[in-house]
CSV table of C-alpha atoms in Angstrom, one decimal:
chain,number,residue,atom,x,y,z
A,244,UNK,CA,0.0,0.0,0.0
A,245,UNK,CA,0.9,3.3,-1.1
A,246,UNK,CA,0.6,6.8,-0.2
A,247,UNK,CA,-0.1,9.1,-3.0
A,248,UNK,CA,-0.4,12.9,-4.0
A,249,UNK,CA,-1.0,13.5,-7.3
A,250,UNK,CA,-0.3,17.4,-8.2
A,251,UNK,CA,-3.4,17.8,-11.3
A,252,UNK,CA,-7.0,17.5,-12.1
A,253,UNK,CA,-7.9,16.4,-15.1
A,254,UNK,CA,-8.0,13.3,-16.8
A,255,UNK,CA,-5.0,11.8,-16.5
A,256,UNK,CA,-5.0,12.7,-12.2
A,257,UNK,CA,-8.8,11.5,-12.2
A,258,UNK,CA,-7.5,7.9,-14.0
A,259,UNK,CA,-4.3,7.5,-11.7
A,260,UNK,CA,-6.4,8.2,-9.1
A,261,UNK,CA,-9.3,6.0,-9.5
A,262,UNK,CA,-6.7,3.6,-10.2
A,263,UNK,CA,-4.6,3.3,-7.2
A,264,UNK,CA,-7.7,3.7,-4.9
A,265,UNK,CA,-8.8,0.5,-6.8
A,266,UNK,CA,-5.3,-1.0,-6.0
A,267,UNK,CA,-5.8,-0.3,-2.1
A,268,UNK,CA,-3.4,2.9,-1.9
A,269,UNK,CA,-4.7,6.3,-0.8
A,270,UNK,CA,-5.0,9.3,-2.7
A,271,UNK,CA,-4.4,12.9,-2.0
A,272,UNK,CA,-5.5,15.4,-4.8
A,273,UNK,CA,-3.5,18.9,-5.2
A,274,UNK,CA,-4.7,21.3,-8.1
A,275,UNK,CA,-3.9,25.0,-8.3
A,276,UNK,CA,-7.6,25.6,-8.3
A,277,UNK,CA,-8.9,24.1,-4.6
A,278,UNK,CA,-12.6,23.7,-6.2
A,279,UNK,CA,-11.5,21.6,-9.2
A,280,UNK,CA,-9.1,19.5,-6.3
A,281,UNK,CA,-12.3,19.0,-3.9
A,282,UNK,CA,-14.9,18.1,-6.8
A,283,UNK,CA,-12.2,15.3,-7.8
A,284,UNK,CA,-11.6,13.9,-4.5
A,285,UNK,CA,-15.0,13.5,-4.0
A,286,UNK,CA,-16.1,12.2,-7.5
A,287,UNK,CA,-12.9,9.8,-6.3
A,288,UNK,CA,-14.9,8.9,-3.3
A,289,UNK,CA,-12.9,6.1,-1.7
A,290,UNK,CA,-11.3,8.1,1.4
A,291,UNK,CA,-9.6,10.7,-1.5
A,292,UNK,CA,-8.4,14.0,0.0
A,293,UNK,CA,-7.3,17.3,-1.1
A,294,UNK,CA,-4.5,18.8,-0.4
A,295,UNK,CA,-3.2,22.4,-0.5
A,296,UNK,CA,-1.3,23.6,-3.7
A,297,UNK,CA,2.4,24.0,-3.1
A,298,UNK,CA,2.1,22.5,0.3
A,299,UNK,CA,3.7,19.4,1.6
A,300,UNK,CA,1.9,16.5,0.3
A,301,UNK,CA,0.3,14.0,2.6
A,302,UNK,CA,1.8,11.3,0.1
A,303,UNK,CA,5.3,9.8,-0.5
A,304,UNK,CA,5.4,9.3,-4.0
A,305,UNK,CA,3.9,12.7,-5.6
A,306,UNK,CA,2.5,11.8,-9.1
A,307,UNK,CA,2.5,15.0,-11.3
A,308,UNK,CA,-0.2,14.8,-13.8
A,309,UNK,CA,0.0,18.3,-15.5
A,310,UNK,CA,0.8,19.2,-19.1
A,311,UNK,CA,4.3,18.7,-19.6
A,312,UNK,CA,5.2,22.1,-19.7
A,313,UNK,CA,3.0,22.4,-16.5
A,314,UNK,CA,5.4,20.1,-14.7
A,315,UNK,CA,8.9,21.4,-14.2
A,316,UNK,CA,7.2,25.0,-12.8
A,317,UNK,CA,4.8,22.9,-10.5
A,318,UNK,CA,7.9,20.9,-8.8
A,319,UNK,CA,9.5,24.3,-8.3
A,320,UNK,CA,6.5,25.6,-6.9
A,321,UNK,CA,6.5,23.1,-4.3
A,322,UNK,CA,10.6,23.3,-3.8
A,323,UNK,CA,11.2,22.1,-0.5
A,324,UNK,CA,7.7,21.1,0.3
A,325,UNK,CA,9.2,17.8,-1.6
A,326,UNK,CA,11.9,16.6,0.2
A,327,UNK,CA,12.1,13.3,0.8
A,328,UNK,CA,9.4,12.3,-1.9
A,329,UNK,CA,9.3,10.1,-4.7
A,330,UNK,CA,8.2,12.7,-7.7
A,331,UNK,CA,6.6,10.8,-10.5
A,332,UNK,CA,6.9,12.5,-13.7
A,333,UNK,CA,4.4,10.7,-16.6
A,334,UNK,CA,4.2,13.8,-19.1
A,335,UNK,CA,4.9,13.6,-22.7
A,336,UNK,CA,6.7,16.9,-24.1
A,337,UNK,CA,5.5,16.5,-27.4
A,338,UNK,CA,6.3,18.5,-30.4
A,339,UNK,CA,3.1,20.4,-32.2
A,340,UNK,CA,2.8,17.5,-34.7
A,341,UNK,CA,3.0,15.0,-32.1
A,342,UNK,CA,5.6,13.1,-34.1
A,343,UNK,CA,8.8,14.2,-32.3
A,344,UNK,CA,9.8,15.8,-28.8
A,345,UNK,CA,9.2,19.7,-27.6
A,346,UNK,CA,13.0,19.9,-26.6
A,347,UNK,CA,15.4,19.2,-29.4
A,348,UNK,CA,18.1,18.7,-26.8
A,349,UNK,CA,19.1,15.5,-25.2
A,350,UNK,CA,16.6,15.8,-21.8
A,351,UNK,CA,13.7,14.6,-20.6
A,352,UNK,CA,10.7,16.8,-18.5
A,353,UNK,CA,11.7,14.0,-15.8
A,354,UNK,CA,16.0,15.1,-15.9
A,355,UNK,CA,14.8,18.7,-15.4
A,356,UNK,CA,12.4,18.4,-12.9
A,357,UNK,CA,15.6,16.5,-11.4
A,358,UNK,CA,17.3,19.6,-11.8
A,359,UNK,CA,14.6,21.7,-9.8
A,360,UNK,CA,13.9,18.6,-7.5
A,361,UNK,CA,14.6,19.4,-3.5
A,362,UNK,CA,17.6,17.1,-2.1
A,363,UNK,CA,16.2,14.0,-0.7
A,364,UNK,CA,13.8,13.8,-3.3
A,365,UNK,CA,13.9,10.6,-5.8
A,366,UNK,CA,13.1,11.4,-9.2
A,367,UNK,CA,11.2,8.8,-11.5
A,368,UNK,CA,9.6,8.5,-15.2
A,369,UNK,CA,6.9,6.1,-15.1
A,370,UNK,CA,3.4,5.7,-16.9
A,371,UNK,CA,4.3,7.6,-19.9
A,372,UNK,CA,3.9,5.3,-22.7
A,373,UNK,CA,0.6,4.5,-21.7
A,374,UNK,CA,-2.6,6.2,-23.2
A,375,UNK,CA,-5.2,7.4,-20.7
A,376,UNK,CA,-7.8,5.0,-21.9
A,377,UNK,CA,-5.7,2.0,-21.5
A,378,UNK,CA,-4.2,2.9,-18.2
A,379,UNK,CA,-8.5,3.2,-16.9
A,380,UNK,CA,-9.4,-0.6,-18.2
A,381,UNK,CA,-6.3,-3.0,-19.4
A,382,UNK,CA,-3.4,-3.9,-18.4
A,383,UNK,CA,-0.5,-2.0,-19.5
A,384,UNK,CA,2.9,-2.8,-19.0
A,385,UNK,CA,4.8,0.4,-17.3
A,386,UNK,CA,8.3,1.5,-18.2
A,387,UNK,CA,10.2,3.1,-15.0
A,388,UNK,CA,13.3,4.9,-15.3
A,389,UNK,CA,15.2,6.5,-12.4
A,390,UNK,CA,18.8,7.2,-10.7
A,391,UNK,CA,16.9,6.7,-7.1
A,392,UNK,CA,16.9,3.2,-6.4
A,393,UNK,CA,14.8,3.2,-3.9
A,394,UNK,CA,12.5,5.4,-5.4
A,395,UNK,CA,12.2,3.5,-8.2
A,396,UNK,CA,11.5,0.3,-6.0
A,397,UNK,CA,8.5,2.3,-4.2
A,398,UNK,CA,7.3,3.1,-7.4
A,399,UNK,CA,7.2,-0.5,-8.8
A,400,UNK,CA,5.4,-1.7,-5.7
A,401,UNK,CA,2.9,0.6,-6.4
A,402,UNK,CA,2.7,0.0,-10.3
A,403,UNK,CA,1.9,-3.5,-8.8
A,404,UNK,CA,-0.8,-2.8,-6.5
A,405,UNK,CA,-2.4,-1.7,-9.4
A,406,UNK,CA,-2.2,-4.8,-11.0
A,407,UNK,CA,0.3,-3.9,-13.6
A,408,UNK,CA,3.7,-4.7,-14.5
A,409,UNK,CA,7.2,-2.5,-13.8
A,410,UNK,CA,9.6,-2.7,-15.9
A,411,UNK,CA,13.1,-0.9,-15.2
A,412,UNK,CA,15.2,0.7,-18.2
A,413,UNK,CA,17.7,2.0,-16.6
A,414,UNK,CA,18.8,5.5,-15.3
A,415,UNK,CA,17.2,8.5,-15.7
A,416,UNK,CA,18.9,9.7,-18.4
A,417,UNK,CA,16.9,6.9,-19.9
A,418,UNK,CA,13.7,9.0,-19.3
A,419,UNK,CA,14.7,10.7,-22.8
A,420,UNK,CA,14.5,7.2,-25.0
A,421,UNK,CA,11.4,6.9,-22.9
A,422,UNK,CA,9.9,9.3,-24.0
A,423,UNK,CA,10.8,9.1,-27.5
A,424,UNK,CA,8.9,5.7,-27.4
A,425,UNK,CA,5.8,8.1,-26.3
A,426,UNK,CA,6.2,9.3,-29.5
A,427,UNK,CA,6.5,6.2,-31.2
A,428,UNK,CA,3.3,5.2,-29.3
A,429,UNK,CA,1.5,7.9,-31.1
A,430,UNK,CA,3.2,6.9,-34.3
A,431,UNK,CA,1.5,3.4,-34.0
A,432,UNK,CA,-1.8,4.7,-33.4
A,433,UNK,CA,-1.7,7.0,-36.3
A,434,UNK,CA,-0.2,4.1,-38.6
A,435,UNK,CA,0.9,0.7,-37.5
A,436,UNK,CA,-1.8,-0.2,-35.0
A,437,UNK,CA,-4.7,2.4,-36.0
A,438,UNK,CA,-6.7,2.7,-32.8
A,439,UNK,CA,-5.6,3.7,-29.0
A,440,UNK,CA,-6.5,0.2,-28.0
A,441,UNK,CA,-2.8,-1.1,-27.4
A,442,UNK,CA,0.2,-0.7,-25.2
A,443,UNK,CA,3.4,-1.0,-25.7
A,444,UNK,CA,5.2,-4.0,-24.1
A,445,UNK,CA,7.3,-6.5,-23.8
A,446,UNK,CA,6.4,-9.9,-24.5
A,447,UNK,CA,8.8,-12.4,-23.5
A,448,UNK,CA,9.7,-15.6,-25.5
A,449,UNK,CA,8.1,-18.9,-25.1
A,450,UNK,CA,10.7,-21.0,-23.0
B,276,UNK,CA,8.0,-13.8,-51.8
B,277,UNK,CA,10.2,-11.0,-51.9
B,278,UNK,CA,13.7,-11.2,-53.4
B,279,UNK,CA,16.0,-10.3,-50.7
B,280,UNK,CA,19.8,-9.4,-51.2
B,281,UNK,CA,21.6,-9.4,-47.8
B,282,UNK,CA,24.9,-6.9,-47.4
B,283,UNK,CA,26.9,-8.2,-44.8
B,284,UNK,CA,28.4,-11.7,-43.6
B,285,UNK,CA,28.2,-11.7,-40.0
B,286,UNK,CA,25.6,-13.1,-37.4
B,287,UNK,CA,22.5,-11.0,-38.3
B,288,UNK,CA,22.7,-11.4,-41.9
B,289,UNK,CA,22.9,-15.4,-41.1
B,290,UNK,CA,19.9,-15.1,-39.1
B,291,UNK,CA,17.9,-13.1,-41.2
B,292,UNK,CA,18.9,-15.1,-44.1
B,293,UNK,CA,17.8,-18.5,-42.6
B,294,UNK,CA,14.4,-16.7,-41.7
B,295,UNK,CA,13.9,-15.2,-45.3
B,296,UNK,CA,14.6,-18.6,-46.6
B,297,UNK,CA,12.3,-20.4,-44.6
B,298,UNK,CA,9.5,-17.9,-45.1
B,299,UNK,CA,9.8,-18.6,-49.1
B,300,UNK,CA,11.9,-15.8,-49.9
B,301,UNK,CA,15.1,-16.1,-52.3
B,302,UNK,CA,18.4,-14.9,-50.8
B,303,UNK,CA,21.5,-13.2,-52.0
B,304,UNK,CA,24.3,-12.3,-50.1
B,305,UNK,CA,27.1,-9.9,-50.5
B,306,UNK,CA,30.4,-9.4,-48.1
B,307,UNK,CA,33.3,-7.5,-48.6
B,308,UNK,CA,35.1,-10.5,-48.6
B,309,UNK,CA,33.7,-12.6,-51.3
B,310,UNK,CA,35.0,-16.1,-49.8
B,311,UNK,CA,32.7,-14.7,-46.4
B,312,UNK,CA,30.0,-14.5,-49.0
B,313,UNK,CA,30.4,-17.6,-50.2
B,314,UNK,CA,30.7,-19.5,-47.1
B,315,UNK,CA,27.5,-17.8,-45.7
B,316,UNK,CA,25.7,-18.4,-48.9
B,317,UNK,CA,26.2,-22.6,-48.9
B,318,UNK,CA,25.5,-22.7,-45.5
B,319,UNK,CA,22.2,-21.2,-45.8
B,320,UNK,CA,21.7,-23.7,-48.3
B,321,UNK,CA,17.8,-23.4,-49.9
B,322,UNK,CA,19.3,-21.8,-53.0
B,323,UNK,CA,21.1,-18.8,-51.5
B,324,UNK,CA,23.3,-16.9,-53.8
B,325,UNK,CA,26.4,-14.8,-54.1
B,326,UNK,CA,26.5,-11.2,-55.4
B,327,UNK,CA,29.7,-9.5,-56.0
B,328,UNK,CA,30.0,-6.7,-53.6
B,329,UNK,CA,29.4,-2.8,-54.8
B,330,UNK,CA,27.6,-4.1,-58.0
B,331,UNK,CA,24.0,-4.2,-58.6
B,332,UNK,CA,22.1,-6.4,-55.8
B,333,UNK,CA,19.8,-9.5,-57.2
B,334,UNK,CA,17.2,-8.6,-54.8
B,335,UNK,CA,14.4,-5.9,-54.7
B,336,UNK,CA,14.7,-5.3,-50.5
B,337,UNK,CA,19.0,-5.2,-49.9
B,338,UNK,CA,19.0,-5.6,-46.0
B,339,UNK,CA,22.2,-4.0,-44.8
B,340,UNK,CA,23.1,-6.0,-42.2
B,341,UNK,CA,26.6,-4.5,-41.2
B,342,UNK,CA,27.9,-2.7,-37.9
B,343,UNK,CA,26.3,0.8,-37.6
B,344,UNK,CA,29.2,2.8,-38.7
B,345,UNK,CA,29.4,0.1,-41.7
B,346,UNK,CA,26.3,1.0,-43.1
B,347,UNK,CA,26.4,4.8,-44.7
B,348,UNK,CA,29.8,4.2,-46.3
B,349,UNK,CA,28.4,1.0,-47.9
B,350,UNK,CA,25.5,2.6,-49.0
B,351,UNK,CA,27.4,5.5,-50.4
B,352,UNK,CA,30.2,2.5,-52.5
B,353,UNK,CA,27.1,0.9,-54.0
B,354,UNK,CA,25.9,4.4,-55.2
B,355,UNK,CA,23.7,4.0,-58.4
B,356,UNK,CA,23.7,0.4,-58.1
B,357,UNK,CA,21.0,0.3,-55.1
B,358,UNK,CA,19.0,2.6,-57.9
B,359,UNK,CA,15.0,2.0,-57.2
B,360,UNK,CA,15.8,-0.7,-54.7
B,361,UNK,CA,14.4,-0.9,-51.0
B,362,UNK,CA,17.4,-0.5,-48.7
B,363,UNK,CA,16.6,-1.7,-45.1
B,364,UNK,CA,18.8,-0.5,-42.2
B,365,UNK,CA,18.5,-2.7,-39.2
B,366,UNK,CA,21.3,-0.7,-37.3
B,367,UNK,CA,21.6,0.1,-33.7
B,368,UNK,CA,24.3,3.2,-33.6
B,369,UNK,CA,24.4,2.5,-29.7
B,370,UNK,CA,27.3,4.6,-27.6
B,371,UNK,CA,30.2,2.8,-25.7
B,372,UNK,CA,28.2,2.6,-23.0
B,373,UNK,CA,24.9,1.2,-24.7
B,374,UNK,CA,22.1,3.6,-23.0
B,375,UNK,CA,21.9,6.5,-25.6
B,376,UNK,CA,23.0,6.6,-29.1
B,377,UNK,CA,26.0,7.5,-30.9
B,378,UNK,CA,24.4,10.7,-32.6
B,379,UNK,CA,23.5,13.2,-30.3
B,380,UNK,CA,22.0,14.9,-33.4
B,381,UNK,CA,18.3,14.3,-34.1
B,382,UNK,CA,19.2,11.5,-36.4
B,383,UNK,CA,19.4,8.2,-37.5
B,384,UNK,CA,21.3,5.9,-39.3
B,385,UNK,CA,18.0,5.9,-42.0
B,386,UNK,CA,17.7,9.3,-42.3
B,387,UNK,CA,21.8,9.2,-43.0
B,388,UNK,CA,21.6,6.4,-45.7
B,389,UNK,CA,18.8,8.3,-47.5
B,390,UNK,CA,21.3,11.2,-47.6
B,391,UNK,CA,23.5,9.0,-50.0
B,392,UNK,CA,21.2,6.5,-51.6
B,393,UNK,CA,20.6,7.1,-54.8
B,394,UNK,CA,17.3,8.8,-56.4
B,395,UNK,CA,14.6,6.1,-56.3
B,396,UNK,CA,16.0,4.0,-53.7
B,397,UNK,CA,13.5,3.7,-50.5
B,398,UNK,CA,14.9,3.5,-47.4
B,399,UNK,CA,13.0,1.9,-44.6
B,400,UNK,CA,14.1,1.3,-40.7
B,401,UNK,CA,12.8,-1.8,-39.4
B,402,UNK,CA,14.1,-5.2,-37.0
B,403,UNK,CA,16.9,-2.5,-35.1
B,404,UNK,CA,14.4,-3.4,-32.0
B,405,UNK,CA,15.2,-7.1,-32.2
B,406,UNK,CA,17.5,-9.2,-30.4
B,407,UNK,CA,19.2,-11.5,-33.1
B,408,UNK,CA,18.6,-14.1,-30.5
B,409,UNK,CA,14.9,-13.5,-30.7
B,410,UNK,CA,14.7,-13.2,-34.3
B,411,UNK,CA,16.0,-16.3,-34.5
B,412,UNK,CA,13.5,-18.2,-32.9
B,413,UNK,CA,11.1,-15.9,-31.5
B,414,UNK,CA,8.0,-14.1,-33.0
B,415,UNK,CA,8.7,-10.5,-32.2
B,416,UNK,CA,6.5,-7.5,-33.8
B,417,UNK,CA,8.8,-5.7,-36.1
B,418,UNK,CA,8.4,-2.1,-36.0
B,419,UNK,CA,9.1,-0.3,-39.3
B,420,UNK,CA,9.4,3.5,-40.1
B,421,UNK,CA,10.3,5.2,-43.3
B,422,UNK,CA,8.6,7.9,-46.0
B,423,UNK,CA,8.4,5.7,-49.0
B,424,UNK,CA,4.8,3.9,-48.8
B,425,UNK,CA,5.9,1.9,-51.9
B,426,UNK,CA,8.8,0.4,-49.7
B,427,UNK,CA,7.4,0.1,-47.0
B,428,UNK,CA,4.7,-2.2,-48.2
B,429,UNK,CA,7.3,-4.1,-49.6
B,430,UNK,CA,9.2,-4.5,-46.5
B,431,UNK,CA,5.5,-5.3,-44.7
B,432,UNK,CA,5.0,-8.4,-46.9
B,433,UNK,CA,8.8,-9.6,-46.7
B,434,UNK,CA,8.2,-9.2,-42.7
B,435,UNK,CA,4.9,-10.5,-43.1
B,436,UNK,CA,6.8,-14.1,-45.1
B,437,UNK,CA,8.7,-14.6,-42.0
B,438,UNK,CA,5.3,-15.1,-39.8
B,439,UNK,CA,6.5,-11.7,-38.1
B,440,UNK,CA,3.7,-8.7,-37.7
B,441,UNK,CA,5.1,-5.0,-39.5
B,442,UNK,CA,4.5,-2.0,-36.9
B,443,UNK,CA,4.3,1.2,-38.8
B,444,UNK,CA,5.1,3.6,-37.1
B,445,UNK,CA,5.6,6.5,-39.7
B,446,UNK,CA,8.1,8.7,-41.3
B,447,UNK,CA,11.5,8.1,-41.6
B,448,UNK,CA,12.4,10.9,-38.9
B,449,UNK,CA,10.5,8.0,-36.4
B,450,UNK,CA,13.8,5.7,-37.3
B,451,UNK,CA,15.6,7.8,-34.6
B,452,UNK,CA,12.8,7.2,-31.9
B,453,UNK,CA,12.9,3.2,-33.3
B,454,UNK,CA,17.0,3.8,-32.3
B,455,UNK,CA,15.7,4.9,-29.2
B,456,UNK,CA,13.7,2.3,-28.5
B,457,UNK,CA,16.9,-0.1,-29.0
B,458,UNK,CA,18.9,1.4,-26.4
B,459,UNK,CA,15.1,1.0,-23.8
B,460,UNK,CA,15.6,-2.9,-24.9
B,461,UNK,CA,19.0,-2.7,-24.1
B,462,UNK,CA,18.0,-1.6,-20.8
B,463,UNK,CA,15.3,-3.7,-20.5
B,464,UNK,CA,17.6,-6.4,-20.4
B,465,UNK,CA,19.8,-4.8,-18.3
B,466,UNK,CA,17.2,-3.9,-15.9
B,467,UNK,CA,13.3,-4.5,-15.9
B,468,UNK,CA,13.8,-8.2,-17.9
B,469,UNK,CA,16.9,-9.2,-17.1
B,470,UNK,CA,17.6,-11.4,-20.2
B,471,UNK,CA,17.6,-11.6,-23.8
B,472,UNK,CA,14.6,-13.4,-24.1
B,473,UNK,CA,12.0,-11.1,-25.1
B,474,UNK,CA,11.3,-7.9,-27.7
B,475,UNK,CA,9.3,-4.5,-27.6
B,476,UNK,CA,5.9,-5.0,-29.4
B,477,UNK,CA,2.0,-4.0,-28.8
B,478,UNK,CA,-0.4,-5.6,-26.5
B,479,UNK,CA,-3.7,-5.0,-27.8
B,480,UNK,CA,-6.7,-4.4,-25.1
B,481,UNK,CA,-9.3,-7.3,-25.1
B,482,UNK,CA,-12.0,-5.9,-26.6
């Protein structure tokens, strides 16, 4: 069982959430507007609570779900307020025709909120590969990377709880190829695959 | 059945010869050294031939099949001779330390080979995601990227001969997210799977 905060309100915070209160873990909702953070807590129902914005979060492992360019200013916001936390970074920065990434340089949204991060805090791409919809009803594998290794262990237990398998690629720096599959997911939907029904995975050989 | 020339004498271009043959598909295959070429060529058996190297493949699809920094320079040797020809680079320009590539540019070997292939030539990305291991007895999705729809769908139904599914994933800019996604199974195996035992692909949702 996990503690979670998750910094957001829209779709993305409302499927996360709904999620890991399914998966037994509780949920704290923080949204710059309070009203939007209280009306998703209680559609959330489940023991959901709502946090102040740019407070310290009841949670250890703080999911941002915010536009990507939302997220790196958010985890400043907050600055100290994170210490000690997991921060979970799932954006996608992509470019305006969604076929390539928003920063041409070598990064990830996850190695600068690194950059921004309070000390103590663990840093960790997760979830980012997977489209909304299939994160609410299947079962998507979920590609992890981080430098924190326990950060990235408290994050897998939780990807378990919600019934769903971690898979560790590496370092953070590995956040960047991850993301670059975000854009190959959307590449697949536009051409190889031709719906959002699908995941990316990894599927293992027969023994 | 396509009619596949093979560039290159080493492991891969064993493997994906044996799999081209046994899907129905004739073979060529052309080394640097000749006597290579040969050797590879009766040990496929099935009717594989040899092509002398820099002149005009036999086959429609050439698969390159050399070490990444093998693969532009051979493409540029054979010049007008891969004229209207499918060129396929499987290459995985990984860095020393194999979790990023070797460009930091916004590249890929595709997009590089394109530079130098002759007018009419397509070039297509496709298997860079695959352990040879896997190819070999595995039934991994194949992703495939590349702007030339007329190659491409050539490439589909040779991927298709070897009881394989083709991925599209789009343009030929997508080759250096496909790159990308070689180093994440890289780490995969370094990491989250901890062998050699499996590939990337798509998990479809029940519907």
């Amino acid at each position: 069982m996990s503690n979670i905060s998750i910094i957001g309100t829209g779709n993305m915070a409302r499927t996360i959430g709904a999620r890991a209160l399914a998966g037994g873990n509780t949920v704290e909702v923080m949204g710059r507007d309070q009203s939007k953070a209280a009306d998703l807590a209680e559609a959330l129902g489940d023991g959901a609570t709502t946090g102040e914005w740019g407070t310290a979060p009841a949670g250890d492992i703080v999911i941002v779900a915010l536009l990507y360019d939302g997220v790196v200013p958010a985890v400043a916001r907050y600055g100290d307020a994170l210490a000690g936390k997991v921060i979970v970074d799932i954006s996608n920065p992509f470019n305006p025709t969604f076929d390539g990434l928003a920063h041409r340089e070598q990064t990830s949204i996850a190695q600068e909120v690194a950059k921004v991060a309070p000390a103590g805090a663990g840093v960790v791409k997760a979830f980012n590969t997977v489209f909304r919809h299939v994160l609410e009803k299947g079962r998507p594998d979920v590609f992890i990377a981080g430098d924190d290794a326990r950060a990235k262990a408290r994050v897998e237990a939780f990807v378990e709880s919600l019934g769903l398998r971690p898979l560790d690629v590496g370092g953070l720096g590995m956040a960047h190829w991850l993301e670059g599959a975000g854009v190959l997911t959307v590449g697949l939907a536009n051409h190889g695959v031709g719906n959002l029904d699908f995941a990316l995975g990894v599927t293992e050989l027969p023994a």
